[in-house]
């Protein structure tokens, strides 16, 4: 019976994420338009609210082309891998206390290896990208995918090392316990600001957002690893990218901004506060996209290896020394 | 320790996500026109047949992947320390600083060798 509820919750989360993805595309287009003093899509439905639906129907009914000489099985598997492992990461995030979801727990998974699990599934995104480039049998796709994969693994390091320091303070890898620790001792962003910065920058790179969006740089290398994909397969790659973005915008508050707990002395309302924080971060990501230029590929790699990684490692050692000599949190 | 049921939940979740993905692919495969044309199935090159084969690519990517593996192993060593940093005390701290120092020496070496220079 318990497993049935898990399946129901997982289905809800997955469908919710797909809906969120669809509307994120709309929100992003509208906001980008606002940043540039124009209106954005507002013709399909009231305020453009049916635009995502129109896009979805269009991409399902387009012809599904498999390129000549493509590796058929891998060509089909790549988008599937991308989307599956993008969806799977979200289930860890706690949206409230136990039993807040109509008597059920407001999370799908609650494992003590939470953070390691997150890294495992986000590494799988690299497979999706790389296999897509390889299976297309096109040199542009291959080069685009290699670049994307190299960038992804480079920033994955920044991601991992930046999270070591908060874990030293909390002493647990379980996301729920990290949130509770913050409720007791104050938000981790106050204790761990450098880690927060590195983690946020690295997640932006992981979700392939500007300034790190080389994988989908439309003017360079013919748009990267999904050059040869059409209709639903292409849509699945886009979907995976946006799901990564939504997951990132939920993860950052969960890890550094007190999770579902209310800021200051406002009442704790499950779901509400985390959604507010997610919206803030999504807005921030879109704002950055509208404002900033893109890094060149060599700058991108140098920034990851030369800046993020040393900063995160030094900060890890500093935190460890602090915990050892101060004996934990004051 | 989480109970084993939590790990079974991961499998259930994976199953659900996979099901949704397969359903989407099926919908895309069944709906829509099917009119393959030789020109349509060509790899991208603005309508020309692509020149050259897809086989060799810069060795940079191999280097990056290798470095990533090394540093990921380092991070894998650091996780257990991070969870138990307080109880391990000063001895643990010294050990970790030595370990990170050795790996960072390797990092500085490759940096000065110019591995990250893309030109």
Short mmCIF file of C-alpha atoms in Angstrom, two decimals:
data_model
loop_
_atom_site.label_atom_id
_atom_site.label_comp_id
_atom_site.label_asym_id
_atom_site.label_seq_id
_atom_site.Cartn_x
_atom_site.Cartn_y
_atom_site.Cartn_z
CA UNK A 1 0.00 0.00 0.00
CA UNK A 2 2.81 2.33 0.89
CA UNK A 3 4.38 1.68 -2.51
CA UNK A 4 1.13 2.54 -4.24
CA UNK A 5 1.19 5.95 -2.53
CA UNK A 6 4.79 6.39 -3.64
CA UNK A 7 3.80 5.65 -7.21
CA UNK A 8 0.90 8.10 -6.99
CA UNK A 9 3.15 10.80 -5.56
CA UNK A 10 5.83 10.11 -8.16
CA UNK A 11 3.24 10.41 -10.91
CA UNK A 12 1.99 13.68 -9.44
CA UNK A 13 5.51 15.07 -9.24
CA UNK A 14 6.34 13.99 -12.79
CA UNK A 15 3.14 15.39 -14.27
CA UNK A 16 3.57 18.52 -12.17
CA UNK A 17 7.11 18.96 -13.44
CA UNK A 18 6.01 18.56 -17.04
CA UNK A 19 3.28 21.16 -16.55
CA UNK A 20 5.75 23.43 -14.80
CA UNK A 21 8.16 22.96 -17.71
CA UNK A 22 5.49 23.94 -20.23
CA UNK A 23 4.57 27.06 -18.34
CA UNK A 24 8.19 27.89 -17.59
CA UNK A 25 8.77 28.23 -21.33
CA UNK A 26 5.87 30.68 -21.48
CA UNK A 27 6.95 32.59 -18.37
CA UNK A 28 10.47 32.80 -19.70
CA UNK A 29 9.39 34.13 -23.05
CA UNK A 30 7.09 36.67 -21.48
CA UNK A 31 9.71 37.82 -19.00
CA UNK A 32 12.46 38.04 -21.60
CA UNK A 33 10.06 40.14 -23.62
CA UNK A 34 9.41 42.39 -20.64
CA UNK A 35 13.12 42.83 -20.06
CA UNK A 36 13.40 43.94 -23.66
CA UNK A 37 10.37 46.25 -23.61
CA UNK A 38 8.10 44.11 -25.71
CA UNK A 39 5.12 41.91 -25.00
CA UNK A 40 6.01 38.31 -25.69
CA UNK A 41 3.52 35.64 -26.79
CA UNK A 42 0.00 36.85 -25.91
CA UNK A 43 -2.16 35.68 -28.79
CA UNK A 44 -2.87 32.02 -28.06
CA UNK A 45 -5.45 32.04 -25.29
CA UNK A 46 -5.77 34.80 -22.70
CA UNK A 47 -2.33 36.31 -21.96
CA UNK A 48 -0.76 33.55 -24.03
CA UNK A 49 -1.75 30.91 -21.48
CA UNK A 50 -2.48 28.30 -24.15
CA UNK A 51 0.84 28.84 -25.92
CA UNK A 52 2.57 25.89 -24.18
CA UNK A 53 -0.29 23.61 -25.17
CA UNK A 54 -0.06 24.76 -28.77
CA UNK A 55 3.68 24.16 -28.76
CA UNK A 56 3.24 20.69 -27.28
CA UNK A 57 0.62 19.66 -29.83
CA UNK A 58 2.76 21.02 -32.61
CA UNK A 59 5.83 19.10 -31.56
CA UNK A 60 3.91 15.84 -31.11
CA UNK A 61 2.36 16.07 -34.55
CA UNK A 62 5.56 16.94 -36.35
CA UNK A 63 7.29 14.28 -38.37
CA UNK A 64 9.71 12.22 -36.35
CA UNK A 65 12.83 11.98 -38.48
CA UNK A 66 15.62 9.51 -37.85
CA UNK A 67 18.68 10.70 -39.70
CA UNK A 68 20.33 8.45 -42.25
CA UNK A 69 23.14 6.36 -40.77
CA UNK A 70 22.12 7.24 -37.24
CA UNK A 71 22.67 4.60 -34.59
CA UNK A 72 18.96 3.86 -34.28
CA UNK A 73 18.78 2.37 -30.81
CA UNK A 74 21.05 4.95 -29.21
CA UNK A 75 19.32 7.71 -31.16
CA UNK A 76 16.07 6.70 -29.50
CA UNK A 77 17.58 6.09 -26.07
CA UNK A 78 19.37 9.41 -25.67
CA UNK A 79 16.30 11.63 -25.16
CA UNK A 80 14.76 8.96 -22.95
CA UNK A 81 17.83 8.90 -20.69
CA UNK A 82 17.89 12.68 -20.59
CA UNK A 83 14.29 13.11 -19.54
CA UNK A 84 14.12 10.15 -17.12
CA UNK A 85 17.08 11.21 -15.04
CA UNK A 86 16.04 14.84 -15.12
CA UNK A 87 12.66 13.93 -13.65
CA UNK A 88 14.03 11.61 -11.01
CA UNK A 89 16.07 14.20 -9.11
CA UNK A 90 13.11 16.25 -7.94
CA UNK A 91 11.55 13.68 -5.63
CA UNK A 92 13.97 14.30 -2.79
CA UNK A 93 12.91 17.83 -2.10
CA UNK A 94 10.82 18.19 1.07
CA UNK A 95 7.92 20.59 0.75
CA UNK A 96 6.80 20.56 4.35
CA UNK A 97 6.76 18.61 7.61
CA UNK A 98 5.68 14.96 7.78
CA UNK A 99 2.08 14.37 6.78
CA UNK A 100 1.63 17.83 5.29
CA UNK A 101 0.31 16.45 2.01
CA UNK A 102 -3.23 15.31 2.95
CA UNK A 103 -1.77 13.01 5.59
CA UNK A 104 1.05 11.81 3.32
CA UNK A 105 4.63 13.01 3.48
CA UNK A 106 5.28 15.90 1.09
CA UNK A 107 8.24 14.24 -0.58
CA UNK A 108 8.60 11.16 -2.77
CA UNK A 109 11.97 9.93 -1.54
CA UNK A 110 13.58 10.35 1.83
CA UNK A 111 16.99 8.70 1.74
CA UNK A 112 20.03 9.33 3.91
CA UNK A 113 22.24 9.43 0.85
CA UNK A 114 20.18 12.29 -0.56
CA UNK A 115 22.94 14.49 -1.88
CA UNK A 116 24.93 11.62 -3.36
CA UNK A 117 21.78 10.43 -5.10
CA UNK A 118 21.36 13.90 -6.58
CA UNK A 119 24.88 13.80 -7.97
CA UNK A 120 24.37 10.34 -9.37
CA UNK A 121 21.28 11.30 -11.33
CA UNK A 122 22.72 14.59 -12.51
CA UNK A 123 25.77 12.77 -13.87
CA UNK A 124 23.40 10.70 -15.96
CA UNK A 125 22.44 13.84 -17.86
CA UNK A 126 25.92 13.74 -19.38
CA UNK A 127 25.11 10.35 -20.92
CA UNK A 128 21.98 11.70 -22.56
CA UNK A 129 23.89 14.60 -24.07
CA UNK A 130 26.84 12.57 -25.24
CA UNK A 131 24.86 9.67 -26.67
CA UNK A 132 22.65 12.10 -28.57
CA UNK A 133 25.66 13.66 -30.22
CA UNK A 134 27.20 10.32 -31.00
CA UNK A 135 24.10 8.64 -32.38
CA UNK A 136 23.29 11.48 -34.76
CA UNK A 137 26.31 10.67 -36.92
CA UNK A 138 26.89 14.32 -37.68
CA UNK A 139 30.17 16.01 -36.93
CA UNK A 140 28.47 19.13 -35.61
CA UNK A 141 26.33 17.16 -33.23
CA UNK A 142 29.33 15.20 -32.05
CA UNK A 143 31.43 18.28 -31.37
CA UNK A 144 28.52 20.02 -29.70
CA UNK A 145 27.89 17.03 -27.49
CA UNK A 146 31.55 16.70 -26.55
CA UNK A 147 31.66 20.33 -25.55
CA UNK A 148 28.47 20.02 -23.57
CA UNK A 149 29.62 16.87 -21.84
CA UNK A 150 33.00 18.39 -20.95
CA UNK A 151 31.31 21.50 -19.58
CA UNK A 152 28.79 19.44 -17.62
CA UNK A 153 31.38 17.25 -15.92
CA UNK A 154 33.58 20.26 -15.16
CA UNK A 155 30.80 22.08 -13.36
CA UNK A 156 29.67 18.89 -11.70
CA UNK A 157 32.92 19.09 -9.74
CA UNK A 158 32.17 22.61 -8.56
CA UNK A 159 28.74 21.37 -7.55
CA UNK A 160 30.11 18.48 -5.52
CA UNK A 161 32.94 20.25 -3.78
CA UNK A 162 30.81 23.27 -2.89
CA UNK A 163 28.34 21.03 -1.05
CA UNK A 164 31.02 19.41 1.11
CA UNK A 165 31.25 22.46 3.37
CA UNK A 166 27.55 22.71 4.30
CA UNK A 167 27.54 18.96 4.91
CA UNK A 168 30.38 19.41 7.42
CA UNK A 169 28.19 21.80 9.40
CA UNK A 170 25.03 19.73 9.21
CA UNK A 171 26.66 16.31 9.51
CA UNK A 172 24.10 14.60 7.29
CA UNK A 173 23.42 14.03 3.60
CA UNK A 174 19.67 13.87 4.06
CA UNK A 175 17.88 16.89 2.60
CA UNK A 176 15.19 16.82 5.24
CA UNK A 177 17.78 16.96 8.02
CA UNK A 178 19.59 19.79 6.26
CA UNK A 179 16.35 21.78 6.21
CA UNK A 180 15.69 21.04 9.89
CA UNK A 181 19.24 22.07 10.80
CA UNK A 182 18.61 25.40 9.12
CA UNK A 183 15.40 25.86 11.07
CA UNK A 184 17.43 25.42 14.26
CA UNK A 185 20.62 27.32 13.47
CA UNK A 186 19.76 29.84 10.79
CA UNK A 187 19.92 29.54 7.03
CA UNK A 188 23.04 28.00 5.55
CA UNK A 189 23.56 30.96 3.24
CA UNK A 190 24.57 32.94 6.33
CA UNK A 191 27.14 30.33 7.36
CA UNK A 192 28.22 29.27 3.91
CA UNK A 193 28.01 32.20 1.51
CA UNK A 194 30.98 31.17 -0.71
CA UNK A 195 29.58 27.65 -1.03
CA UNK A 196 26.22 29.14 -1.96
CA UNK A 197 27.78 31.25 -4.69
CA UNK A 198 29.79 28.39 -6.18
CA UNK A 199 26.80 26.06 -6.03
CA UNK A 200 24.47 28.54 -7.70
CA UNK A 201 26.93 29.27 -10.50
CA UNK A 202 27.57 25.58 -11.03
CA UNK A 203 23.86 24.74 -11.14
CA UNK A 204 23.38 27.41 -13.76
CA UNK A 205 26.02 25.68 -15.83
CA UNK A 206 24.45 22.27 -15.16
CA UNK A 207 21.09 23.47 -16.39
CA UNK A 208 22.89 24.98 -19.41
CA UNK A 209 21.73 28.52 -18.79
CA UNK A 210 23.46 31.70 -19.82
CA UNK A 211 26.26 32.60 -19.30
CA UNK A 212 27.10 28.93 -19.70
CA UNK A 213 24.69 27.84 -22.40
CA UNK A 214 27.20 26.69 -24.98
CA UNK A 215 25.29 23.47 -25.59
CA UNK A 216 22.48 25.46 -27.10
CA UNK A 217 24.44 28.34 -28.50
CA UNK A 218 22.39 28.81 -31.60
CA UNK A 219 24.95 30.76 -33.54
CA UNK A 220 27.82 28.44 -32.71
CA UNK A 221 28.29 24.87 -33.88
CA UNK A 222 24.76 24.67 -35.27
CA UNK A 223 23.00 24.53 -31.91
CA UNK A 224 24.87 21.68 -30.26
CA UNK A 225 24.06 18.08 -29.59
CA UNK A 226 20.39 18.05 -30.62
CA UNK A 227 20.95 19.31 -34.15
CA UNK A 228 19.58 16.16 -35.77
CA UNK A 229 16.55 15.70 -33.56
CA UNK A 230 13.01 16.57 -34.55
CA UNK A 231 9.50 16.58 -33.08
CA UNK A 232 9.02 14.93 -29.68
CA UNK A 233 12.63 13.83 -29.23
CA UNK A 234 13.86 17.39 -29.53
CA UNK A 235 11.08 18.48 -27.19
CA UNK A 236 12.26 15.91 -24.64
CA UNK A 237 15.73 17.44 -24.61
CA UNK A 238 14.26 20.89 -24.05
CA UNK A 239 12.07 19.40 -21.36
CA UNK A 240 15.03 17.83 -19.59
CA UNK A 241 16.85 21.14 -19.64
CA UNK A 242 13.97 23.02 -18.08
CA UNK A 243 13.32 20.29 -15.53
CA UNK A 244 16.96 20.63 -14.51
CA UNK A 245 16.39 24.34 -14.14
CA UNK A 246 13.28 23.87 -11.99
CA UNK A 247 15.07 21.27 -9.87
CA UNK A 248 17.99 23.64 -9.40
CA UNK A 249 15.71 26.47 -8.36
CA UNK A 250 14.11 24.17 -5.79
CA UNK A 251 17.43 22.73 -4.60
CA UNK A 252 19.20 26.00 -3.90
CA UNK A 253 16.55 27.21 -1.44
CA UNK A 254 16.33 23.74 0.11
CA UNK A 255 20.05 23.59 0.74
CA UNK A 256 20.86 27.20 1.52
CA UNK A 257 17.71 29.21 2.17
CA UNK A 258 15.88 27.19 4.80
CA UNK A 259 13.84 24.97 2.49
CA UNK A 260 10.12 25.10 3.13
CA UNK A 261 10.49 27.09 6.33
CA UNK A 262 9.27 30.65 6.33
CA UNK A 263 11.72 33.53 6.37
CA UNK A 264 12.02 35.51 9.63
CA UNK A 265 8.98 35.11 11.90
CA UNK A 266 6.27 34.49 9.36
CA UNK A 267 4.13 31.37 9.85
CA UNK A 268 5.43 28.14 8.30
CA UNK A 269 3.09 27.12 5.51
CA UNK A 270 4.10 23.89 3.73
CA UNK A 271 4.48 24.19 -0.06
CA UNK A 272 3.89 27.96 -0.14
CA UNK A 273 7.27 29.24 0.96
CA UNK A 274 9.29 26.84 -1.13
CA UNK A 275 7.23 27.79 -4.18
CA UNK A 276 7.91 31.45 -3.45
CA UNK A 277 11.65 30.81 -3.20
CA UNK A 278 11.57 28.72 -6.37
CA UNK A 279 9.82 31.52 -8.21
CA UNK A 280 12.45 33.97 -7.00
CA UNK A 281 15.28 31.84 -8.29
CA UNK A 282 13.58 31.11 -11.59
CA UNK A 283 13.08 34.83 -12.03
CA UNK A 284 16.73 35.42 -11.21
CA UNK A 285 17.86 32.84 -13.79
CA UNK A 286 15.68 34.39 -16.48
CA UNK A 287 16.91 37.85 -15.53
CA UNK A 288 20.50 36.71 -15.88
CA UNK A 289 19.69 35.17 -19.24
CA UNK A 290 18.22 38.44 -20.46
CA UNK A 291 21.14 40.48 -19.19
CA UNK A 292 24.38 38.63 -19.74
CA UNK A 293 26.53 37.57 -22.63
CA UNK A 294 27.75 34.06 -23.14
CA UNK A 295 31.20 32.84 -22.17
CA UNK A 296 33.51 31.50 -24.81
CA UNK A 297 34.20 27.81 -24.48
CA UNK A 298 37.80 28.10 -23.23
CA UNK A 299 36.75 30.77 -20.73
CA UNK A 300 34.00 28.47 -19.55
CA UNK A 301 36.42 25.65 -18.83
CA UNK A 302 39.02 27.89 -17.25
CA UNK A 303 36.41 29.43 -15.00
CA UNK A 304 35.23 26.05 -13.79
CA UNK A 305 38.67 24.56 -13.16
CA UNK A 306 40.56 27.70 -12.27
CA UNK A 307 38.05 29.57 -10.13
CA UNK A 308 35.17 27.46 -8.85
CA UNK A 309 37.14 24.37 -7.95
CA UNK A 310 39.94 26.06 -5.92
CA UNK A 311 37.49 28.38 -4.16
CA UNK A 312 35.24 25.49 -3.19
CA UNK A 313 38.15 23.36 -1.98
CA UNK A 314 39.69 26.15 0.09
CA UNK A 315 36.33 26.91 1.58
CA UNK A 316 35.85 23.24 2.42
CA UNK A 317 39.17 23.16 4.31
CA UNK A 318 38.33 26.43 6.09
CA UNK A 319 34.95 25.09 7.19
CA UNK A 320 36.48 21.85 8.39
CA UNK A 321 39.09 23.75 10.43
CA UNK A 322 36.40 25.99 11.85
CA UNK A 323 34.23 23.07 12.91
CA UNK A 324 37.18 21.24 14.45
CA UNK A 325 38.53 24.19 16.42
CA UNK A 326 35.21 25.79 17.35
CA UNK A 327 33.59 22.46 18.07
CA UNK A 328 30.64 22.78 15.74
CA UNK A 329 28.17 25.61 15.41
CA UNK A 330 28.39 28.32 18.02
CA UNK B 1 20.08 4.46 7.98
CA UNK B 2 17.01 4.75 5.82
CA UNK B 3 14.86 1.66 5.69
CA UNK B 4 15.18 -0.44 2.54
CA UNK B 5 11.67 0.58 1.49
CA UNK B 6 12.99 4.05 0.71
CA UNK B 7 15.36 2.56 -1.85
CA UNK B 8 12.54 0.55 -3.37
CA UNK B 9 10.74 3.89 -3.69
CA UNK B 10 13.57 5.09 -5.91
CA UNK B 11 12.94 2.18 -8.26
CA UNK B 12 9.23 2.94 -8.34
CA UNK B 13 9.95 6.58 -9.09
CA UNK B 14 12.36 5.61 -11.86
CA UNK B 15 9.71 3.33 -13.31
CA UNK B 16 7.14 6.12 -13.36
CA UNK B 17 9.54 8.59 -14.99
CA UNK B 18 10.60 6.00 -17.58
CA UNK B 19 6.96 5.22 -18.34
CA UNK B 20 6.20 8.89 -18.99
CA UNK B 21 9.23 9.18 -21.26
CA UNK B 22 8.32 6.09 -23.25
CA UNK B 23 4.72 7.29 -23.54
CA UNK B 24 5.90 10.60 -24.96
CA UNK B 25 8.18 8.87 -27.46
CA UNK B 26 5.37 6.54 -28.50
CA UNK B 27 2.98 9.44 -29.01
CA UNK B 28 5.56 11.19 -31.15
CA UNK B 29 6.27 8.05 -33.14
CA UNK B 30 2.62 7.19 -33.82
CA UNK B 31 1.29 10.66 -34.57
CA UNK B 32 2.43 12.94 -37.32
CA UNK B 33 3.28 12.37 -40.97
CA UNK B 34 5.74 9.74 -42.18
CA UNK B 35 7.27 10.95 -45.40
CA UNK B 36 10.96 10.09 -45.48
CA UNK B 37 12.90 11.69 -48.32
CA UNK B 38 16.59 11.18 -49.00
CA UNK B 39 17.22 14.91 -48.60
CA UNK B 40 15.31 14.99 -45.35
CA UNK B 41 17.34 12.17 -43.85
CA UNK B 42 20.68 13.74 -44.65
CA UNK B 43 22.87 14.93 -41.79
CA UNK B 44 23.07 18.68 -41.39
CA UNK B 45 25.26 20.54 -43.86
CA UNK B 46 22.92 23.05 -45.47
CA UNK B 47 21.78 20.56 -48.07
CA UNK B 48 25.26 19.42 -49.12
CA UNK B 49 26.51 15.97 -48.39
CA UNK B 50 28.74 16.28 -45.33
CA UNK B 51 32.44 16.28 -46.11
CA UNK B 52 34.63 14.04 -44.04
CA UNK B 53 33.68 11.29 -41.63
CA UNK B 54 32.72 11.45 -38.00
CA UNK B 55 35.53 9.71 -36.22
CA UNK B 56 38.31 11.80 -34.74
CA UNK B 57 37.94 14.62 -32.32
CA UNK B 58 40.31 16.73 -30.18
CA UNK B 59 42.11 14.92 -27.37
CA UNK B 60 41.25 17.79 -25.02
CA UNK B 61 37.99 16.16 -24.18
CA UNK B 62 39.74 13.00 -23.12
CA UNK B 63 42.01 15.02 -20.84
CA UNK B 64 39.06 16.80 -19.28
CA UNK B 65 37.29 13.52 -18.68
CA UNK B 66 40.40 12.02 -17.09
CA UNK B 67 40.85 14.99 -14.79
CA UNK B 68 37.19 14.81 -13.91
CA UNK B 69 37.54 11.19 -12.88
CA UNK B 70 40.54 11.98 -10.68
CA UNK B 71 38.80 14.85 -8.95
CA UNK B 72 35.57 12.96 -8.60
CA UNK B 73 37.47 10.22 -6.83
CA UNK B 74 38.87 12.91 -4.57
CA UNK B 75 35.37 14.15 -3.80
CA UNK B 76 34.28 10.58 -3.13
CA UNK B 77 37.02 10.39 -0.50
CA UNK B 78 35.96 13.71 0.99
CA UNK B 79 32.27 12.88 1.50
CA UNK B 80 32.80 10.45 4.37
CA UNK B 81 35.07 12.98 6.05
CA UNK B 82 32.55 15.79 5.56
CA UNK B 83 29.81 13.89 7.37
CA UNK B 84 32.09 13.07 10.31
CA UNK B 85 34.33 16.15 10.42
CA UNK B 86 33.45 17.10 14.01
CA UNK B 87 34.02 13.69 15.68
CA UNK B 88 37.30 13.10 13.79
CA UNK B 89 38.84 16.20 15.36
CA UNK B 90 42.28 17.62 14.69
CA UNK B 91 43.82 14.36 13.43
CA UNK B 92 41.18 14.01 10.78
CA UNK B 93 41.63 17.61 9.77
CA UNK B 94 45.37 17.21 9.28
CA UNK B 95 44.85 14.03 7.27
CA UNK B 96 42.34 15.74 5.00
CA UNK B 97 44.57 18.77 4.50
CA UNK B 98 47.44 16.47 3.49
CA UNK B 99 45.17 14.56 1.10
CA UNK B 100 43.73 17.69 -0.51
CA UNK B 101 47.24 19.15 -0.68
CA UNK B 102 48.54 16.17 -2.65
CA UNK B 103 45.64 16.26 -5.10
CA UNK B 104 45.95 20.02 -5.46
CA UNK B 105 49.66 19.65 -6.20
CA UNK B 106 48.64 17.48 -9.13
CA UNK B 107 46.11 20.10 -10.13
CA UNK B 108 48.66 22.91 -10.03
CA UNK B 109 51.01 20.75 -12.11
CA UNK B 110 48.50 20.18 -14.86
CA UNK B 111 47.47 23.83 -14.75
CA UNK B 112 51.04 25.00 -15.27
CA UNK B 113 51.44 22.38 -18.00
CA UNK B 114 48.73 24.29 -19.80
CA UNK B 115 46.13 21.56 -20.03
CA UNK B 116 43.36 24.13 -19.70
CA UNK B 117 44.68 26.29 -22.53
CA UNK B 118 42.34 25.76 -25.45
CA UNK B 119 43.92 27.05 -28.59
#
